[in-house]
XYZ file of C-alpha atoms in Angstrom:
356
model
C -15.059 22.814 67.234
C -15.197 26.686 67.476
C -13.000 28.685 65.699
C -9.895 29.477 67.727
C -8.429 33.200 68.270
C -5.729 31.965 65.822
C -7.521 30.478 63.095
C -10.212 33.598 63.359
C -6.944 36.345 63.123
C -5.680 34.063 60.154
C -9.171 33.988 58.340
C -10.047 37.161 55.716
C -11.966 40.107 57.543
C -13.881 43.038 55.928
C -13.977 46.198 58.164
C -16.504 48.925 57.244
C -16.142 50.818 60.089
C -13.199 52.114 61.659
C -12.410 55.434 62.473
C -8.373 57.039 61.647
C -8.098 58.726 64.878
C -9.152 55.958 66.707
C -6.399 53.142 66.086
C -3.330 54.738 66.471
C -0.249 53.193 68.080
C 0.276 54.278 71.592
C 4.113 55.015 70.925
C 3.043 56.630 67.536
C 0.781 59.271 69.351
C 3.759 59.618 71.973
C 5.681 60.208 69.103
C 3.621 62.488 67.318
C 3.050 64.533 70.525
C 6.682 64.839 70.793
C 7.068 66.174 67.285
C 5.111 69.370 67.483
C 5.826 70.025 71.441
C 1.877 68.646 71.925
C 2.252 68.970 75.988
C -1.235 67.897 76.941
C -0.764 63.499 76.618
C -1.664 62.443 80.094
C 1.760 59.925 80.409
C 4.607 59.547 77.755
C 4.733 55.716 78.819
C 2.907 53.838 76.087
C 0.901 51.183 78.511
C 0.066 53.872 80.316
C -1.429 55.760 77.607
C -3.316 53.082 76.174
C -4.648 52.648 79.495
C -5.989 56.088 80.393
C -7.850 56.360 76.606
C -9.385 53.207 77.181
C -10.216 53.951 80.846
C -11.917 57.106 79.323
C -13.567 54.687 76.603
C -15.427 52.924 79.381
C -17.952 55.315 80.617
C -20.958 54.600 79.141
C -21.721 57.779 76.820
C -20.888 58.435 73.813
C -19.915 62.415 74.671
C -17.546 60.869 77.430
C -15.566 58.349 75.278
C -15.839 60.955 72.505
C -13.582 62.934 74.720
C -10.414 60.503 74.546
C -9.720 62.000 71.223
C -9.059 64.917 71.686
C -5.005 63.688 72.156
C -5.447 61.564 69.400
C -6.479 64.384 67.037
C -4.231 66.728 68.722
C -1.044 64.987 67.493
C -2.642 64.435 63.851
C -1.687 68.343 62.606
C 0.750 67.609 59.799
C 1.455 65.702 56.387
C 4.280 63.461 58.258
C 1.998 62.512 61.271
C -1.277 61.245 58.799
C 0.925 59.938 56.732
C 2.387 58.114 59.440
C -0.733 56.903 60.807
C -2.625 55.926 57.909
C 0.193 53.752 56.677
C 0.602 51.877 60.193
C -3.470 51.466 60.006
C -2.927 49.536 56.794
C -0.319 47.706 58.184
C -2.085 46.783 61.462
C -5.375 45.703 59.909
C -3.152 43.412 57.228
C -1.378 42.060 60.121
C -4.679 41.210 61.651
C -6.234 39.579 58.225
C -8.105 42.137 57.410
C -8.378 41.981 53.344
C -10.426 45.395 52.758
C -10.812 47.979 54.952
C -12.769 51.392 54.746
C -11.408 53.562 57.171
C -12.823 56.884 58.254
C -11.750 60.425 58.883
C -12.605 63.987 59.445
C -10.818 66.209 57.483
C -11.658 69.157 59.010
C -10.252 67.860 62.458
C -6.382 67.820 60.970
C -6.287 71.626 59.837
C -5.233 73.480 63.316
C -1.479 73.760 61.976
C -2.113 75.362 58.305
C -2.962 72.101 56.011
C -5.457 72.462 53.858
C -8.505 69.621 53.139
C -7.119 68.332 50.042
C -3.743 68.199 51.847
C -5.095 66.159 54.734
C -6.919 63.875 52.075
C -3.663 63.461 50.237
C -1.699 62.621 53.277
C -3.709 60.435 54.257
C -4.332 58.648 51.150
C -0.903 58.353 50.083
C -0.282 56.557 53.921
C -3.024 53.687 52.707
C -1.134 53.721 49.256
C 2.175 52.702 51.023
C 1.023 50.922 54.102
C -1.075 48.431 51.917
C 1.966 48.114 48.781
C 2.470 44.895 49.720
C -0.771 43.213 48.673
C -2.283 41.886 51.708
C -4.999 44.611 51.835
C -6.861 47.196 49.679
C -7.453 49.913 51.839
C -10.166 53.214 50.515
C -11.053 56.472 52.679
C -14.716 57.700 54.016
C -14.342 61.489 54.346
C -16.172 61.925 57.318
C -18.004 65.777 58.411
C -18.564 66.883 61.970
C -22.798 66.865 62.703
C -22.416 69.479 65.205
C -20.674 71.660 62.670
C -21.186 73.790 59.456
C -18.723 72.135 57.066
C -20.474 69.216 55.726
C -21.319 70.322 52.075
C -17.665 71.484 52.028
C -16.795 67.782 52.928
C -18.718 66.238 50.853
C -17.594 68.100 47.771
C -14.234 67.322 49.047
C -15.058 63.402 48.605
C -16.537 63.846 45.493
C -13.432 65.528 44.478
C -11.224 62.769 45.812
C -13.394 59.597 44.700
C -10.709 58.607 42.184
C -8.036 58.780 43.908
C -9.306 55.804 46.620
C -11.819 58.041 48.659
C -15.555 55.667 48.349
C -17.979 57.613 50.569
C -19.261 60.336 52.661
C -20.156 59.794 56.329
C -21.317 62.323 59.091
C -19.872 61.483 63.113
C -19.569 63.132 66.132
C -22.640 63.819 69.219
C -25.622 62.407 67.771
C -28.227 63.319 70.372
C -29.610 67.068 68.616
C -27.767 66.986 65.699
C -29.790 65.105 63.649
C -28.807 63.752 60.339
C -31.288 66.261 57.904
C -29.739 69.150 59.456
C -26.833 68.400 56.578
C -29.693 67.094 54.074
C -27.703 69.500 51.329
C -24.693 68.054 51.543
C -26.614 64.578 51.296
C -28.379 65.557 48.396
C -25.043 66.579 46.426
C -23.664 63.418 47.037
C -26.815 61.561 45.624
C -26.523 63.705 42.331
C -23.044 63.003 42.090
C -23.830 59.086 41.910
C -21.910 59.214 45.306
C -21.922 56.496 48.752
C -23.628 57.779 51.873
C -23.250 55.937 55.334
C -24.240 57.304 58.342
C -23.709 57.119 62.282
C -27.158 56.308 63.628
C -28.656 54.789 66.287
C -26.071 54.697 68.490
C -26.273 58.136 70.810
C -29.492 58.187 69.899
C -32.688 56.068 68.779
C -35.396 55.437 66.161
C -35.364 58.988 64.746
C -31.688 59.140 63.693
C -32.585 56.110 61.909
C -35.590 57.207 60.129
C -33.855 60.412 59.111
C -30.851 58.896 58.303
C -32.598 56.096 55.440
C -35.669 58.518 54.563
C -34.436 61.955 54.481
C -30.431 61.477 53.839
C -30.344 58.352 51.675
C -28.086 56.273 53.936
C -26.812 53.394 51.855
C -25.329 52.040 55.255
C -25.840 52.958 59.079
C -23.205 53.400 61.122
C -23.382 51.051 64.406
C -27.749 51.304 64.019
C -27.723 49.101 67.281
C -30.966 51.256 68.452
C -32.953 49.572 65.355
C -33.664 47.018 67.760
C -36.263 49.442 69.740
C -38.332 48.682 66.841
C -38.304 45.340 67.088
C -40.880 43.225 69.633
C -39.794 39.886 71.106
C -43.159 38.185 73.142
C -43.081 36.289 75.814
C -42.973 33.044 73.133
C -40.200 34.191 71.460
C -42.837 35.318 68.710
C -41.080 38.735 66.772
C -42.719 41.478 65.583
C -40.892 44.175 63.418
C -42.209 47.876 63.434
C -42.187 49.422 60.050
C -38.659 50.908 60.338
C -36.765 47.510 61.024
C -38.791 45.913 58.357
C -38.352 48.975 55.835
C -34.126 48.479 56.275
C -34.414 44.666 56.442
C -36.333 44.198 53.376
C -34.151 47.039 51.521
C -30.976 45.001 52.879
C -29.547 48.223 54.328
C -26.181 46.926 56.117
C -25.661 47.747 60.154
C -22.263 48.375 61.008
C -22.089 47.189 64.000
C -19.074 47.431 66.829
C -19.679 45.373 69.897
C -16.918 46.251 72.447
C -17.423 50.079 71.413
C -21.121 49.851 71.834
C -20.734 48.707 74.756
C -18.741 51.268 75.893
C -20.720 54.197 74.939
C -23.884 53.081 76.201
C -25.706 52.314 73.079
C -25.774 48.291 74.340
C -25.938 47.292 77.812
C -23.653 44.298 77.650
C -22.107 42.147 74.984
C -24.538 39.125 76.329
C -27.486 40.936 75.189
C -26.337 43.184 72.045
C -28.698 43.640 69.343
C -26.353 41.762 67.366
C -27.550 38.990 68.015
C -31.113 39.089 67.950
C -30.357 40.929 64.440
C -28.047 38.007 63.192
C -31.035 35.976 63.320
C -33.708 38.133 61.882
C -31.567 37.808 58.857
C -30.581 41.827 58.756
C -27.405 42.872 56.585
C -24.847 42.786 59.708
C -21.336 43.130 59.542
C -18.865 43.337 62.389
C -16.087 46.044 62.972
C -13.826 47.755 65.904
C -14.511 51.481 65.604
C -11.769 52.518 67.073
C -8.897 50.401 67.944
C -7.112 52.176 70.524
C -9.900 53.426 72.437
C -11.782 50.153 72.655
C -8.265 48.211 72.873
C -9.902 45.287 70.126
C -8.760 44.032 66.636
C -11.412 42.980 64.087
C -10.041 39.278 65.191
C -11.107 40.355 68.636
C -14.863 41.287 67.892
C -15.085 38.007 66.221
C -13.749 35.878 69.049
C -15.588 37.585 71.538
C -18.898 36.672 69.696
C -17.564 33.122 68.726
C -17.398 32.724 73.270
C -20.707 34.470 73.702
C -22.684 33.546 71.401
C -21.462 30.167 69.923
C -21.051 30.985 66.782
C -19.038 28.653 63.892
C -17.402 29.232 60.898
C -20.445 29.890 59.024
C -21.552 32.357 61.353
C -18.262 34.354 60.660
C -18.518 33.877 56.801
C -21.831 35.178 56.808
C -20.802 38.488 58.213
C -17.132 38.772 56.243
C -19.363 38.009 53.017
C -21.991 40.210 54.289
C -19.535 43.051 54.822
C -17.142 42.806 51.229
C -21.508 42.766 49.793
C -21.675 45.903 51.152
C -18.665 47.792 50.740
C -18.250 51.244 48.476
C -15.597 49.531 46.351
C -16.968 48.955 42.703
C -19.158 45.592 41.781
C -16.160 44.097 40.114
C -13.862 44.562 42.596
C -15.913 43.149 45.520
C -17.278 40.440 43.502
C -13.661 39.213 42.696
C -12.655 39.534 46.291
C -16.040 37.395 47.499
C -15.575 34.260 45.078
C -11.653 34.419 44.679
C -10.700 35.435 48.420
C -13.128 34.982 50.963
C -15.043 31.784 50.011
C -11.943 29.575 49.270
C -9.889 30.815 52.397
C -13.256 30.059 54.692
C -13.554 26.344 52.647
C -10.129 25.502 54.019
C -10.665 27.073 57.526
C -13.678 25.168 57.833
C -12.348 21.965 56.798
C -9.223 22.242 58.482
């Protein structure tokens, strides 16, 4: 039998990708909004507000369901309100099984009412510390710079600065179409001399060449959604495949793909969930994992994603093993940590769920 929604949300999950801003609480932002007389929230009725993000979600570009968080973003000006919602982010991704989570940020977003980076960082940081005190879930930051600004070697010495403190990587978001990845090849560069993580969004607003300049020129260790890889992949008539020398390059080099269905969906870079990349990826044996994005917008949980690819595509328990293991593999946390996690969390729990 398939996994149910129940057993799936009760089974261990390992999210690489999902953004801060992007999974609040709808009465948190209300909240929030309320707090610093933020006047601009389309409703104050929390339905209602989940609704009209989503609805702006759902228009098929990423610049359109970019805009949504601009409210989201807007409420997250001071210590109390990241705080707040880093510390219900742990708690929401424990309540949903999630074991480790990286979640992601932009510092530079959070500074419009006087805080400074490292106090954003350390707001933030200290909400993970407290939302995740109860064991169920080791939670670690991704600083994240804007691509279509100027800050990024700022950022990334801001990671660098914060890697002991539970900050694992350095990522670069925002409109990917003409702000390509080498246009913040310093800041890439510092973090490779500082024995620092890289992942990058690529290949979601935009195609092959994000990719390329992502892996070649930047060092991604990880791509962020990379769903557009599959342009470089022929499928014949015979179901014979062919891989260009890009998809081979990251499948042979076992770079993960971060991939978020629903979201993808929504911004364009897949047409449907029947016939995301996922799939046809899943079986060319490339480094997937599966994540949300951004919670609120896209209106999922990781248990979500799963299910919704357990009903599409048929997929068993280990189907869903294969890309929890595949995601704790490839996770900034240190060797020992994720190794531990693998052998003394993930494979016993899916034993039992597999066996009943």
């Amino acid at each position: 039998m398939s996994p149910t929604v129940e057993q799936i949300r009760a089974m261990p999950k390992v999210m690489l990708h999902d953004h801060l801003d992007g999974g609040l609480r709808p009465g948190t932002v209300i909240d929030l909004a309320d707090d610093i007389d933020y006047t601009d929230l389309p409703t104050h009725d929390p339905a209602e507000l989940a609704r009209v993000l989503t609805a702006g979600a759902n228009r098929g570009h990423l610049n359109l369901y970019l805009d949504a968080f601009r409210h989201t973003v807007g409420v997250m000006q001071t210590r109390h309100a990241l705080y707040r919602v880093a510390r219900e982010a742990a708690e929401d991704l424990a309540d949903d099984g999630v074991v480790y989570a990286e979640i992601r940020f932009a510092p530079e977003l959070h500074t419009e009412l006087g805080l400074t980076l490292d106090e954003v960082v350390h707001a933030v940081l200290d909400g993970f510390s407290d939302g995740s005190a109860d064991g169920r879930i080791k939670v670690r930051a991704l600083l994240t710079a804007m691509r279509t600004a100027a800050r990024s070697q700022e950022i990334a010495e801001l990671a660098v600065r914060h890697r002991d403190n539970g900050v694992v990587g350095f990522d670069i978001a925002g409109a990917e179409a003409g702000w390509p990845p080498s246009r913040h090849l310093d800041a890439f560069q510092y973090i490779h001399r500082e024995n620092f993580h890289v992942t990058i969004h690529a290949g979601e607003g935009f195609g092959l060449p994000s990719i390329w300049e992502a892996v070649q020129y930047c060092g991604a260790e990880r791509l962020g959604h990379g769903v557009r890889l599959v342009e470089d992949i022929k499928v014949a008539g015979d179901g014979t495949v062919t891989l260009g020398r890009l998809a081979s390059y990251i499948r042979d080099r076992r770079i993960p793909l971060e991939m978020c269905p629903t979201s993808n969906v929504q911004t364009g870079a897949a047409e449907s969930i029947e016939t995301h990349p996922l799939r046809l990826l899943r079986q060319l044996q490339f480094r997937v994992t599966v994540n949300t994005d951004n919670r609120l917008m896209s209106q999922v949980t990781l248990t979500d994603e799963f299910a919704l690819l357990v009903r599409e595509f048929g997929y068993d328990w280990s189907d869903l093993r294969w890309f929890t293991v595949n995601a704790m593999k490839s996770a900034f946390a240190p060797f020992d940590e994720r190794l531990e996690l693998i052998n003394e969390v993930l494979k016993p729990r899916f034993a039992q769920l597999a066996h009943g």
